[in-house]
Amino acid sequence: MEIRKKTITLVLGLALVLALIYGLWERANRMALANAVEASGHRDFYNLLSSVEQSHVHLGKALASSSPRQQAVHLTEAWNKAAAAQLSLSQPPMPQMKPLNTSKFLAKTSDYAHYLAQKLARGQDLTPEEREQLGRLREEMKKLAGDLRQTESQVAQKGIRWSSFYGTQMPQPLKTIARISLPVQATPSPLEGLINADRRLQTMPSLNYDGPFSDHLERPQPLGLPPGTPSQEEAEAKALDFAQKASSVPFRREEVRRTEGIIPTYSFRLVDSRNPRKVNVDISRHGGVVVSLLNGRPVNPPALNEEMALEKALSFLEAQGFNNMQPTYSIRSGNSQVFTFAPREKGVILYPDQIKVKVALDNGEIVGWDATPYYMAHHHRDLLSPRITPEQAKAKIPSPLEVLGVQLALIPLPGGIEKLAYEVHTKMDDTHYLNYIDALTGEEEKVLQIIDVPGGRLTM
Amino acid sequence: MARRRLFMALLVCLAIMGITWGVYQEKVAHRSLPVQAGVPVALGDEVNLLARLIAAEAGSEPYEGQVAVGAVVLNRVRSPLFPSTISAVIYEPWAFESVSNGHIWQVTDLSTPTMAAIDALNGWGPSYGALFFWNPYKPVSPWVWTRTILTQIGNHVFAR
């Protein structure tokens, strides 16, 4: 009896020791992970702080320097630092708050500095309004740096433990008991500085300029929708007809919903009368045109090649009344081929008015249609005549590049601007480029690199 | 005496249960490493990254709902309110539930989500410029309901 008792005590004791060791080991693991989280939180926060401070300094230097060349250098730095700050801002864990206004401010400042640097590079000077705008942005950047420094003193005194923000949530009943027994006191959040900054930046003055984040582009309006507002029944008939032409099988409606995007639509989910496959078709509520079609069916191994697929896409476009479309890019996506088309008007390719068509390579069915860019941008344009000749445009290309072709194109630039340019297809070593030369001034507007990917080409 | 023995046996049982539970927990934690069919995968490719997020967030949604989730990520990349790369958008703390709970590294069926990711990257976006999506049948932060709702696809509400 005595011996049995001893054995049991021994086993129990051993189990306890094992459990203790296990617990300590787990704790050590947890601490290692918590320290890693702590380190990454600190790294992101200090990156943010130093980027904001440097951006502030460079904005100041851009205003202080007298030569456009120096101004451009400092604006480029301010652009990079503000962009880096915007990226760092999103990474440390901040519970109960999302600094959306601060993020927007940093993105816009970065974009604006970029726009001004490019303007200087074109040989134009800053206007007094632009200098004033820049000064206002610098002032805001200074205040933001101040708020961040206030948060920094909390970070340095360990008032903020980034890893503590990741704790598992207490179950609701326990939370309620805790709240009743320990009434929460209004202690300032350790992130108070950032919260204040975000509240202040909510009322940023508007910025209008030729860049993607300019205020005049926040709500773009479609330019290409025909007049008239069809009823839902008319839209449905159109969707059924379009889907039938794309797939050569009849469909029936399964579901309809209204969407409130940039182009408000009726969105129909259609189902094949025989097979259980589904197609989604969006018909614009103004104008009643087919904005998009998406067929998510799995596509079998190809029976068609790219050329045959292109034929299918072109004849489908013609059947829809698009007669002057020209294929521009093409990319293989799984067992389908996606073609991007742009209209050609009086020998000019209109790149803003794109339509994408996706062809299934197993049976040539049209499984995708996206005319959103077309209906956003298409309108009657009075195209200007080029003031330089194709030969003059070619002469602008530096000598190591070999010229393979040239054509006129209307290209979209940041800020919703369209420019008439010569698209010069060039080659250096084994890399292809597209150089765009302004057809009125002869200035180079941009360069794209063509990237060959399996089954297609992309530009960057 | 018998009662004391019973009590001790009970204690031993508890200790053993505790240890097994700990070991089990450890196993579960191991599963959240990036693997695909048991093989670790590189997450450098952004198509794969997007496909994983779509699979984890909308794996059981209709196809257009999957493309729409991919489009939300890409709309965020283009928006000044969010970071400017796909990876920074996806791994922003608490931006996506499946990243917080590790579900994004456990998904195995990536065939349809990969198609959806490619369609989203090719510009198909039935999310109509949406920056947020959530499941209206689950508890969510009340803040999201202040956004402008654009549409609902399957079990997800999309908003700007």
Coordinates of C-alpha atoms in Angstrom, one line a residue:
Chain A
M1 CA 0.0 0.0 0.0
E2 CA 2.8 2.4 1.0
I3 CA 4.7 1.6 -2.2
R4 CA 1.6 2.2 -4.4
K5 CA 1.1 5.5 -2.8
K6 CA 4.7 6.5 -3.4
T7 CA 4.5 5.5 -7.1
I8 CA 1.4 7.6 -7.7
T9 CA 3.1 10.6 -6.0
L10 CA 6.2 10.1 -8.2
V11 CA 4.1 9.9 -11.4
L12 CA 2.1 12.9 -10.5
G13 CA 5.2 14.9 -9.6
L14 CA 6.8 14.0 -12.9
A15 CA 3.7 15.0 -14.9
L16 CA 3.7 18.3 -13.1
V17 CA 7.4 18.9 -13.9
L18 CA 6.7 18.0 -17.6
A19 CA 3.8 20.3 -17.7
L20 CA 5.8 23.1 -16.2
I21 CA 8.7 22.6 -18.6
Y22 CA 6.2 22.6 -21.5
G23 CA 4.6 25.8 -20.3
L24 CA 8.0 27.6 -19.9
W25 CA 9.0 26.4 -23.4
E26 CA 5.8 27.7 -24.9
R27 CA 6.3 31.0 -23.0
A28 CA 9.8 31.3 -24.4
N29 CA 8.4 30.7 -28.0
R30 CA 5.7 33.3 -27.5
M31 CA 8.3 35.8 -26.2
A32 CA 10.5 35.2 -29.3
L33 CA 7.5 35.8 -31.6
A34 CA 6.4 38.9 -29.6
N35 CA 9.9 40.4 -29.9
A36 CA 9.9 39.8 -33.6
V37 CA 6.5 41.6 -33.9
E38 CA 7.8 44.4 -31.7
A39 CA 10.9 44.8 -33.9
S40 CA 8.9 44.9 -37.1
G41 CA 6.5 47.5 -35.6
H42 CA 9.4 49.7 -34.5
R43 CA 11.1 49.3 -37.8
D44 CA 7.9 50.4 -39.7
F45 CA 7.2 53.3 -37.3
Y46 CA 10.8 54.7 -37.4
N47 CA 10.8 54.3 -41.2
L48 CA 7.6 56.3 -41.3
L49 CA 9.0 59.0 -39.0
S50 CA 12.2 59.5 -40.9
S51 CA 10.5 59.4 -44.3
V52 CA 8.1 62.1 -43.2
E53 CA 10.9 64.2 -41.8
Q54 CA 13.0 63.9 -44.9
S55 CA 10.1 64.6 -47.2
H56 CA 9.5 67.8 -45.2
V57 CA 13.1 68.9 -45.5
H58 CA 13.2 68.3 -49.3
L59 CA 9.9 70.1 -49.9
G60 CA 11.5 73.1 -48.0
K61 CA 14.7 72.8 -50.0
A62 CA 12.7 72.7 -53.3
L63 CA 11.1 76.0 -52.3
A64 CA 14.4 77.5 -51.1
S65 CA 16.6 76.6 -54.1
S66 CA 16.9 79.1 -57.0
S67 CA 17.7 76.9 -59.9
P68 CA 15.1 74.7 -61.6
R69 CA 17.6 71.9 -61.7
Q70 CA 18.0 71.8 -57.9
Q71 CA 14.3 72.2 -57.5
A72 CA 13.7 69.1 -59.6
V73 CA 16.2 67.1 -57.6
H74 CA 14.6 68.0 -54.2
L75 CA 11.1 67.5 -55.6
T76 CA 12.1 64.0 -56.8
E77 CA 13.5 63.3 -53.3
A78 CA 10.3 64.6 -51.7
W79 CA 8.2 62.4 -54.0
N80 CA 10.2 59.3 -53.1
K81 CA 10.2 59.9 -49.4
A82 CA 6.5 60.7 -49.2
A83 CA 5.7 57.5 -51.1
A84 CA 8.0 55.5 -48.8
A85 CA 6.2 57.1 -45.8
Q86 CA 2.8 56.1 -47.2
L87 CA 3.9 52.5 -47.6
S88 CA 5.4 52.4 -44.0
L89 CA 2.2 54.0 -42.6
S90 CA 0.1 51.0 -43.6
Q91 CA 2.4 48.4 -41.9
P92 CA 2.6 48.8 -38.1
P93 CA -0.4 47.4 -36.3
M94 CA -2.8 50.1 -35.2
P95 CA -6.0 48.8 -33.6
Q96 CA -9.3 50.8 -33.7
M97 CA -8.0 53.3 -36.2
K98 CA -7.2 53.5 -39.9
P99 CA -5.2 56.6 -40.8
L100 CA -6.9 56.9 -44.2
N101 CA -6.6 60.7 -44.3
T102 CA -2.9 60.6 -43.5
S103 CA -2.4 58.0 -46.2
K104 CA -4.2 60.1 -48.7
F105 CA -2.2 63.2 -47.8
L106 CA 1.1 61.4 -48.2
A107 CA 0.0 59.8 -51.6
K108 CA -1.2 63.2 -52.9
T109 CA 1.9 65.1 -51.7
S110 CA 4.1 62.4 -53.3
D111 CA 2.1 62.6 -56.6
Y112 CA 2.1 66.4 -56.6
A113 CA 5.9 66.5 -56.1
H114 CA 6.3 64.1 -58.9
Y115 CA 4.1 66.2 -61.2
L116 CA 6.1 69.3 -60.4
A117 CA 9.5 67.6 -60.9
Q118 CA 8.3 66.4 -64.3
K119 CA 7.1 69.8 -65.2
L120 CA 10.6 71.3 -64.3
A121 CA 12.2 68.5 -66.4
R122 CA 10.2 69.7 -69.4
G123 CA 11.8 73.1 -69.0
Q124 CA 8.7 74.9 -67.5
D125 CA 9.0 76.9 -64.3
L126 CA 6.8 76.6 -61.2
T127 CA 3.9 79.1 -61.1
P128 CA 3.4 81.3 -57.9
E129 CA 0.2 79.2 -57.2
E130 CA 2.2 76.0 -57.4
R131 CA 4.8 77.4 -55.0
E132 CA 2.1 78.4 -52.6
Q133 CA 0.5 74.9 -52.8
L134 CA 3.9 73.4 -52.2
G135 CA 4.3 75.6 -49.2
R136 CA 1.0 74.5 -47.7
L137 CA 1.9 70.8 -48.2
R138 CA 5.3 71.5 -46.5
E139 CA 3.5 73.1 -43.6
E140 CA 1.1 70.0 -43.2
M141 CA 4.1 67.7 -43.5
K142 CA 5.8 69.6 -40.7
K143 CA 2.7 69.2 -38.4
L144 CA 2.5 65.5 -39.2
A145 CA 6.2 65.1 -38.3
G146 CA 5.4 66.8 -35.0
D147 CA 2.5 64.5 -34.2
L148 CA 4.6 61.5 -35.1
R149 CA 7.4 62.7 -32.8
Q150 CA 4.9 62.9 -30.0
T151 CA 3.9 59.3 -30.7
E152 CA 7.6 58.4 -30.9
S153 CA 8.2 59.5 -27.3
Q154 CA 5.5 57.0 -26.3
V155 CA 7.2 54.3 -28.4
A156 CA 10.6 55.0 -26.9
Q157 CA 9.2 54.8 -23.3
K158 CA 7.6 51.5 -24.2
G159 CA 4.1 53.1 -23.9
I160 CA 3.3 51.2 -27.0
R161 CA 3.8 47.5 -27.3
W162 CA 3.0 46.6 -30.9
S163 CA 2.8 42.9 -30.1
S164 CA 0.1 43.6 -27.4
F165 CA -2.3 44.7 -30.2
Y166 CA -2.4 41.1 -31.5
G167 CA -3.7 39.5 -28.3
T168 CA -6.5 37.0 -28.7
Q169 CA -9.9 38.5 -27.9
M170 CA -11.5 37.7 -24.5
P171 CA -14.9 35.9 -24.9
Q172 CA -17.8 38.3 -24.8
P173 CA -19.2 37.3 -21.3
L174 CA -15.8 37.7 -19.7
K175 CA -15.4 41.1 -21.4
T176 CA -18.8 42.2 -20.1
I177 CA -17.9 41.1 -16.5
A178 CA -14.6 42.9 -16.8
R179 CA -16.3 46.1 -18.0
I180 CA -18.8 46.1 -15.2
S181 CA -16.2 45.4 -12.4
L182 CA -13.5 47.7 -13.8
P183 CA -15.1 50.8 -15.4
V184 CA -12.9 52.0 -18.3
Q185 CA -11.2 55.3 -17.6
A186 CA -10.7 57.8 -20.4
T187 CA -7.0 57.3 -20.8
P188 CA -5.5 58.9 -23.9
S189 CA -4.6 56.2 -26.5
P190 CA -0.8 55.8 -27.0
L191 CA -1.5 56.6 -30.7
E192 CA -3.1 59.9 -29.9
G193 CA -0.6 61.9 -32.0
L194 CA -1.5 59.9 -35.1
I195 CA -5.2 60.1 -34.4
N196 CA -5.0 63.9 -34.1
A197 CA -3.0 64.2 -37.3
D198 CA -5.5 62.1 -39.2
R199 CA -8.4 64.2 -37.9
R200 CA -6.7 67.4 -39.0
L201 CA -5.8 66.0 -42.5
Q202 CA -9.5 65.3 -43.1
T203 CA -9.9 68.9 -44.2
M204 CA -7.1 69.0 -46.7
P205 CA -7.4 71.8 -49.3
S206 CA -8.1 70.3 -52.7
L207 CA -5.3 69.8 -55.2
N208 CA -6.0 70.0 -58.9
Y209 CA -3.1 69.1 -61.2
D210 CA -2.3 66.6 -64.0
G211 CA -1.7 63.5 -61.9
P212 CA -3.6 60.4 -61.0
F213 CA -4.6 61.5 -57.4
S214 CA -5.8 65.0 -58.5
D215 CA -9.1 65.9 -56.9
H216 CA -10.8 66.5 -60.3
L217 CA -10.3 62.8 -61.0
E218 CA -11.9 61.4 -57.8
R219 CA -15.2 60.8 -59.5
P220 CA -14.6 60.3 -63.2
Q221 CA -17.7 60.5 -65.5
P222 CA -18.3 58.1 -68.4
L223 CA -18.1 60.0 -71.7
G224 CA -19.2 57.3 -74.1
L225 CA -22.6 56.2 -73.0
P226 CA -25.4 56.7 -75.6
P227 CA -28.5 58.7 -74.5
G228 CA -31.6 57.0 -73.1
T229 CA -32.4 54.9 -70.0
P230 CA -33.8 51.4 -70.9
S231 CA -36.1 49.6 -68.5
Q232 CA -34.9 46.5 -66.6
E233 CA -36.8 44.3 -69.1
E234 CA -35.1 45.8 -72.1
A235 CA -31.7 45.5 -70.4
E236 CA -32.5 41.8 -69.7
A237 CA -33.4 41.2 -73.3
K238 CA -30.1 42.8 -74.3
A239 CA -28.1 40.7 -71.9
L240 CA -29.7 37.4 -73.0
D241 CA -29.1 38.3 -76.6
F242 CA -25.5 39.2 -76.0
A243 CA -24.8 36.1 -74.0
Q244 CA -26.4 33.9 -76.6
K245 CA -24.3 35.5 -79.4
A246 CA -21.1 35.0 -77.3
S247 CA -21.8 31.4 -76.4
S248 CA -24.1 30.3 -79.2
V249 CA -26.5 28.7 -76.7
P250 CA -29.7 30.2 -75.2
F251 CA -29.6 31.5 -71.6
R252 CA -32.2 32.3 -69.0
R253 CA -32.0 34.8 -66.2
E254 CA -31.2 33.4 -62.7
E255 CA -30.6 36.6 -60.8
V256 CA -30.5 40.4 -61.3
R257 CA -29.0 43.1 -59.1
R258 CA -28.3 46.8 -59.4
T259 CA -24.8 48.1 -59.0
E260 CA -23.7 51.7 -58.2
G261 CA -20.2 51.9 -59.6
I262 CA -18.7 54.5 -61.9
I263 CA -21.0 53.1 -64.6
P264 CA -24.2 52.1 -62.8
T265 CA -25.5 48.8 -64.2
Y266 CA -28.1 46.1 -64.1
S267 CA -26.0 43.0 -63.4
F268 CA -27.6 39.7 -64.7
R269 CA -26.5 36.3 -63.7
L270 CA -27.6 34.1 -66.6
V271 CA -27.6 30.3 -66.7
D272 CA -27.3 28.1 -69.7
S273 CA -30.7 26.4 -70.4
R274 CA -29.0 22.9 -70.7
N275 CA -25.7 23.0 -68.8
P276 CA -25.3 24.4 -65.3
R277 CA -22.8 27.0 -66.4
K278 CA -23.2 30.7 -65.5
V279 CA -22.4 34.0 -67.2
N280 CA -22.5 37.4 -65.6
V281 CA -23.5 40.3 -67.9
D282 CA -23.5 44.0 -66.9
I283 CA -25.8 46.4 -68.9
S284 CA -25.4 50.1 -68.2
R285 CA -28.5 51.7 -66.8
H286 CA -27.8 54.8 -68.9
G287 CA -27.5 54.0 -72.6
G288 CA -28.2 50.3 -72.1
V289 CA -24.9 49.1 -73.5
V290 CA -23.0 45.9 -72.6
V291 CA -20.3 46.9 -70.2
S292 CA -18.9 43.5 -69.2
L293 CA -19.4 39.8 -69.6
L294 CA -17.7 37.2 -67.6
N295 CA -18.0 33.5 -68.0
G296 CA -16.2 31.5 -65.3
R297 CA -16.4 28.1 -67.0
P298 CA -13.3 25.9 -66.9
V299 CA -11.8 25.8 -70.4
N300 CA -10.5 22.5 -71.8
P301 CA -7.1 22.1 -73.5
P302 CA -6.9 24.3 -76.6
A303 CA -8.1 23.2 -80.1
L304 CA -7.6 26.7 -81.6
N305 CA -4.4 28.7 -82.0
E306 CA -4.1 32.4 -81.2
E307 CA -4.8 33.5 -84.8
M308 CA -8.0 31.6 -85.0
A309 CA -9.1 33.0 -81.7
L310 CA -8.3 36.5 -83.0
E311 CA -10.6 35.9 -86.0
K312 CA -13.4 34.9 -83.5
A313 CA -12.9 38.0 -81.4
L314 CA -12.8 40.3 -84.5
S315 CA -16.0 38.8 -86.0
F316 CA -17.8 39.1 -82.6
L317 CA -16.7 42.7 -82.4
E318 CA -18.0 43.4 -85.9
A319 CA -21.3 41.7 -85.1
Q320 CA -21.6 44.1 -82.1
G321 CA -21.1 47.0 -84.4
F322 CA -17.5 47.8 -83.7
N323 CA -16.0 47.8 -87.2
N324 CA -12.7 49.8 -86.9
M325 CA -11.1 47.9 -84.0
Q326 CA -7.5 46.9 -84.1
P327 CA -5.9 44.3 -81.8
T328 CA -3.1 45.9 -79.7
Y329 CA -2.1 43.4 -77.0
S330 CA -2.8 39.8 -76.4
I331 CA -2.1 37.5 -73.5
R332 CA -2.7 33.9 -72.8
S333 CA -4.6 33.3 -69.6
G334 CA -5.0 29.6 -68.8
N335 CA -6.6 28.0 -71.8
S336 CA -8.1 31.3 -73.0
Q337 CA -6.6 34.2 -74.9
V338 CA -7.3 37.8 -73.9
F339 CA -7.1 40.4 -76.7
T340 CA -7.1 44.2 -76.2
F341 CA -8.6 46.2 -79.0
A342 CA -8.5 49.9 -79.7
P343 CA -10.3 51.8 -82.5
R344 CA -8.4 53.3 -85.4
E345 CA -9.7 56.6 -86.6
K346 CA -8.2 58.4 -89.6
G347 CA -5.0 56.3 -89.1
V348 CA -4.7 57.1 -85.4
I349 CA -5.0 54.3 -82.8
L350 CA -7.2 55.6 -79.9
Y351 CA -5.6 53.8 -76.9
P352 CA -8.0 55.2 -74.3
D353 CA -11.1 53.6 -75.9
Q354 CA -10.1 50.0 -75.2
I355 CA -12.3 46.8 -75.4
K356 CA -11.0 43.5 -74.1
V357 CA -12.3 40.2 -75.5
K358 CA -11.5 36.8 -74.0
V359 CA -11.8 33.8 -76.2
A360 CA -11.9 30.2 -74.9
L361 CA -9.3 28.2 -77.0
D362 CA -11.2 24.9 -76.7
N363 CA -14.3 25.9 -78.8
G364 CA -13.9 29.6 -79.7
E365 CA -16.6 30.8 -77.3
I366 CA -16.4 34.4 -76.1
V367 CA -15.9 34.0 -72.4
G368 CA -15.1 37.6 -71.5
W369 CA -15.9 41.1 -72.6
D370 CA -14.9 44.4 -70.9
A371 CA -15.8 47.6 -72.5
T372 CA -15.6 49.8 -69.4
P373 CA -12.5 51.8 -70.7
Y374 CA -14.3 52.3 -74.0
Y375 CA -17.5 53.7 -72.5
M376 CA -15.5 55.8 -70.0
A377 CA -13.3 57.5 -72.6
H378 CA -15.0 57.3 -76.1
H379 CA -16.4 60.5 -77.4
H380 CA -16.2 62.6 -80.6
R381 CA -12.7 64.1 -80.8
D382 CA -11.4 66.7 -83.1
L383 CA -8.0 65.1 -83.6
L384 CA -5.3 67.7 -84.4
S385 CA -3.0 67.2 -87.3
P386 CA 0.5 66.3 -86.5
R387 CA 3.0 69.1 -86.8
I388 CA 6.0 66.9 -87.3
T389 CA 6.5 64.1 -89.8
P390 CA 7.1 60.4 -89.0
E391 CA 10.7 60.9 -90.2
Q392 CA 11.3 63.7 -87.7
A393 CA 9.8 61.5 -84.9
K394 CA 12.2 58.7 -85.9
A395 CA 15.1 61.1 -85.9
K396 CA 14.4 61.7 -82.2
I397 CA 15.3 58.1 -81.3
P398 CA 18.8 57.7 -79.9
S399 CA 21.2 55.8 -82.2
P400 CA 21.7 52.4 -80.4
L401 CA 18.0 51.8 -80.9
E402 CA 16.8 50.2 -84.1
V403 CA 13.5 51.5 -85.4
L404 CA 11.0 48.8 -86.4
G405 CA 7.9 50.8 -87.1
V406 CA 6.0 54.0 -86.5
Q407 CA 2.3 54.9 -86.3
L408 CA 0.1 57.7 -84.9
A409 CA -1.6 57.1 -81.6
L410 CA -3.7 58.9 -79.1
I411 CA -2.3 58.1 -75.7
P412 CA -3.8 58.6 -72.2
L413 CA -1.5 60.4 -69.8
P414 CA -1.9 60.8 -66.0
G415 CA -4.5 63.4 -65.0
G416 CA -7.0 62.3 -67.7
I417 CA -5.1 64.0 -70.5
E418 CA -4.9 62.6 -74.0
K419 CA -2.1 63.4 -76.4
L420 CA -1.5 62.7 -80.1
A421 CA 1.9 61.0 -80.4
Y422 CA 4.0 58.9 -82.8
E423 CA 4.4 55.4 -81.4
V424 CA 7.8 54.3 -82.5
H425 CA 8.5 50.6 -82.1
T426 CA 12.2 50.3 -81.3
K427 CA 14.6 47.5 -80.3
M428 CA 17.8 47.6 -78.3
D429 CA 19.8 44.3 -78.0
D430 CA 17.0 41.8 -77.4
T431 CA 14.5 44.2 -75.8
H432 CA 11.6 45.9 -77.5
Y433 CA 10.4 49.3 -76.6
L434 CA 7.7 51.7 -77.6
N435 CA 8.8 55.4 -77.6
Y436 CA 6.0 58.0 -77.7
I437 CA 7.0 61.2 -79.4
D438 CA 4.5 64.1 -79.1
A439 CA 3.2 64.7 -82.7
L440 CA 2.9 68.4 -82.1
T441 CA 6.0 69.4 -80.2
G442 CA 8.4 66.5 -80.9
E443 CA 9.0 66.0 -77.2
E444 CA 9.2 62.4 -76.0
E445 CA 6.2 61.7 -73.7
K446 CA 7.0 58.3 -72.4
V447 CA 8.8 55.0 -73.1
L448 CA 7.2 51.6 -72.5
Q449 CA 9.1 48.3 -72.4
I450 CA 7.5 45.3 -74.1
I451 CA 7.7 42.2 -72.0
D452 CA 7.3 38.9 -73.7
V453 CA 5.4 36.5 -71.5
P454 CA 4.4 32.9 -72.4
G455 CA 1.5 33.3 -74.8
G456 CA 1.5 37.1 -75.0
R457 CA 3.0 40.5 -74.6
L458 CA 2.7 43.0 -71.8
T459 CA 4.1 46.5 -71.5
M460 CA 5.5 48.2 -68.5
Chain B
M1 CA -8.1 5.8 1.0
A2 CA -10.0 4.7 -2.1
R3 CA -11.3 8.2 -2.5
R4 CA -7.9 9.7 -2.3
R5 CA -6.6 7.2 -5.0
L6 CA -9.5 8.2 -7.3
F7 CA -8.6 11.9 -6.8
M8 CA -5.0 11.2 -7.7
A9 CA -5.9 9.2 -10.8
L10 CA -8.1 12.1 -11.9
L11 CA -5.1 14.5 -11.5
V12 CA -2.9 12.3 -13.6
C13 CA -5.7 12.2 -16.3
L14 CA -5.9 16.0 -16.3
A15 CA -2.1 16.3 -16.6
I16 CA -2.0 13.9 -19.5
M17 CA -4.9 15.7 -21.2
G18 CA -3.2 19.0 -20.8
I19 CA 0.0 17.7 -22.4
T20 CA -1.9 16.1 -25.3
W21 CA -3.8 19.3 -25.9
G22 CA -0.6 21.3 -26.0
V23 CA 1.0 18.9 -28.5
Y24 CA -2.2 19.0 -30.6
Q25 CA -2.1 22.8 -30.6
E26 CA 1.5 22.7 -31.8
K27 CA 0.5 20.5 -34.7
V28 CA -2.2 22.9 -35.7
A29 CA 0.2 25.8 -35.6
H30 CA 2.6 24.0 -37.9
R31 CA -0.1 23.7 -40.6
S32 CA -0.1 27.4 -41.1
L33 CA 3.2 27.4 -43.0
P34 CA 2.8 28.2 -46.7
V35 CA 2.2 24.9 -48.4
Q36 CA 0.2 23.7 -51.4
A37 CA -0.7 20.0 -51.4
G38 CA 2.0 19.5 -48.7
V39 CA 4.7 21.2 -50.7
P40 CA 6.0 24.6 -49.5
V41 CA 5.4 27.2 -52.1
A42 CA 7.1 30.5 -52.9
L43 CA 4.8 33.5 -52.3
G44 CA 6.9 35.9 -54.4
D45 CA 4.6 35.7 -57.4
E46 CA 1.8 38.2 -57.0
V47 CA -0.7 36.2 -59.1
N48 CA -0.3 33.3 -56.6
L49 CA -0.6 35.7 -53.7
L50 CA -3.8 37.2 -55.1
A51 CA -5.2 33.7 -55.9
R52 CA -4.5 32.6 -52.3
L53 CA -6.3 35.6 -50.8
I54 CA -9.3 35.0 -53.2
A55 CA -9.4 31.3 -52.2
A56 CA -9.2 32.1 -48.5
E57 CA -11.7 35.0 -48.6
A58 CA -14.1 33.9 -51.3
G59 CA -13.4 30.2 -52.0
S60 CA -17.1 29.2 -51.9
E61 CA -18.4 32.3 -53.7
P62 CA -19.7 32.5 -57.3
Y63 CA -17.0 33.2 -59.9
E64 CA -17.8 36.9 -60.3
G65 CA -17.6 37.2 -56.5
Q66 CA -14.1 35.8 -56.6
V67 CA -13.0 38.2 -59.4
A68 CA -14.6 41.0 -57.4
V69 CA -12.5 40.3 -54.3
G70 CA -9.3 40.3 -56.5
A71 CA -10.5 43.6 -58.0
V72 CA -10.9 45.1 -54.5
V73 CA -7.2 44.4 -53.8
L74 CA -6.2 46.0 -57.1
N75 CA -8.5 49.0 -56.5
R76 CA -6.7 49.4 -53.2
V77 CA -3.3 49.3 -54.8
R78 CA -4.5 52.2 -57.1
S79 CA -6.1 54.2 -54.3
P80 CA -4.2 56.8 -52.2
L81 CA -6.0 55.5 -49.1
F82 CA -4.0 52.2 -49.2
P83 CA -0.4 51.1 -49.8
S84 CA 0.7 50.9 -53.4
T85 CA 1.7 47.2 -53.8
I86 CA -0.3 44.0 -53.8
S87 CA 1.7 42.4 -51.0
A88 CA 1.5 45.5 -48.8
V89 CA -2.3 45.7 -49.3
I90 CA -2.8 42.0 -48.5
Y91 CA -0.6 41.9 -45.5
E92 CA -1.7 45.2 -44.0
P93 CA -2.5 44.4 -40.4
W94 CA -6.2 43.3 -40.0
A95 CA -7.0 44.2 -43.6
F96 CA -8.2 40.7 -44.3
E97 CA -9.5 38.2 -41.9
S98 CA -7.9 35.2 -43.6
V99 CA -4.5 36.8 -43.1
S100 CA -5.1 37.4 -39.4
N101 CA -6.2 33.8 -38.7
G102 CA -3.7 32.1 -41.1
H103 CA -6.4 30.6 -43.3
I104 CA -4.6 32.2 -46.3
W105 CA -1.8 29.6 -45.9
Q106 CA -4.0 26.6 -45.5
V107 CA -6.0 26.8 -48.7
T108 CA -5.3 24.0 -51.2
D109 CA -7.6 24.4 -54.2
L110 CA -6.2 27.3 -56.1
S111 CA -7.4 26.3 -59.7
T112 CA -10.5 28.6 -59.9
P113 CA -9.1 31.3 -57.7
T114 CA -6.0 31.5 -60.0
M115 CA -8.3 32.1 -63.0
A116 CA -10.2 34.7 -61.0
A117 CA -6.9 36.4 -60.0
I118 CA -5.7 36.5 -63.6
D119 CA -9.1 37.9 -64.8
A120 CA -8.9 40.6 -62.1
L121 CA -5.3 41.5 -63.1
N122 CA -6.5 41.6 -66.7
G123 CA -9.0 44.3 -65.7
W124 CA -12.3 42.5 -65.2
G125 CA -13.7 44.0 -62.0
P126 CA -17.3 43.4 -61.2
S127 CA -16.7 45.2 -58.0
Y128 CA -17.3 48.6 -59.7
G129 CA -14.4 50.5 -58.0
A130 CA -15.1 49.0 -54.5
L131 CA -12.5 49.3 -51.8
F132 CA -14.2 47.2 -49.1
F133 CA -16.1 44.0 -48.9
W134 CA -17.6 42.1 -46.0
N135 CA -20.1 39.4 -45.2
P136 CA -23.3 41.1 -44.0
Y137 CA -24.4 38.0 -42.2
K138 CA -21.4 38.0 -39.9
P139 CA -20.6 40.6 -37.1
V140 CA -18.4 43.3 -38.6
S141 CA -17.1 46.6 -37.3
P142 CA -20.0 49.1 -37.4
W143 CA -17.6 51.5 -39.2
V144 CA -17.8 49.7 -42.5
W145 CA -21.6 50.4 -42.8
T146 CA -20.7 54.1 -43.2
R147 CA -19.3 53.4 -46.6
T148 CA -21.3 53.7 -49.8
I149 CA -22.5 50.2 -50.8
L150 CA -22.2 49.5 -54.5
T151 CA -23.6 46.0 -54.8
Q152 CA -23.9 42.5 -53.3
I153 CA -22.5 39.4 -54.9
G154 CA -23.2 36.1 -53.2
N155 CA -22.4 36.5 -49.5
H156 CA -20.3 39.7 -49.9
V157 CA -21.3 43.3 -49.8
F158 CA -19.0 45.6 -51.9
A159 CA -18.6 49.2 -50.9
R160 CA -16.5 52.3 -51.7

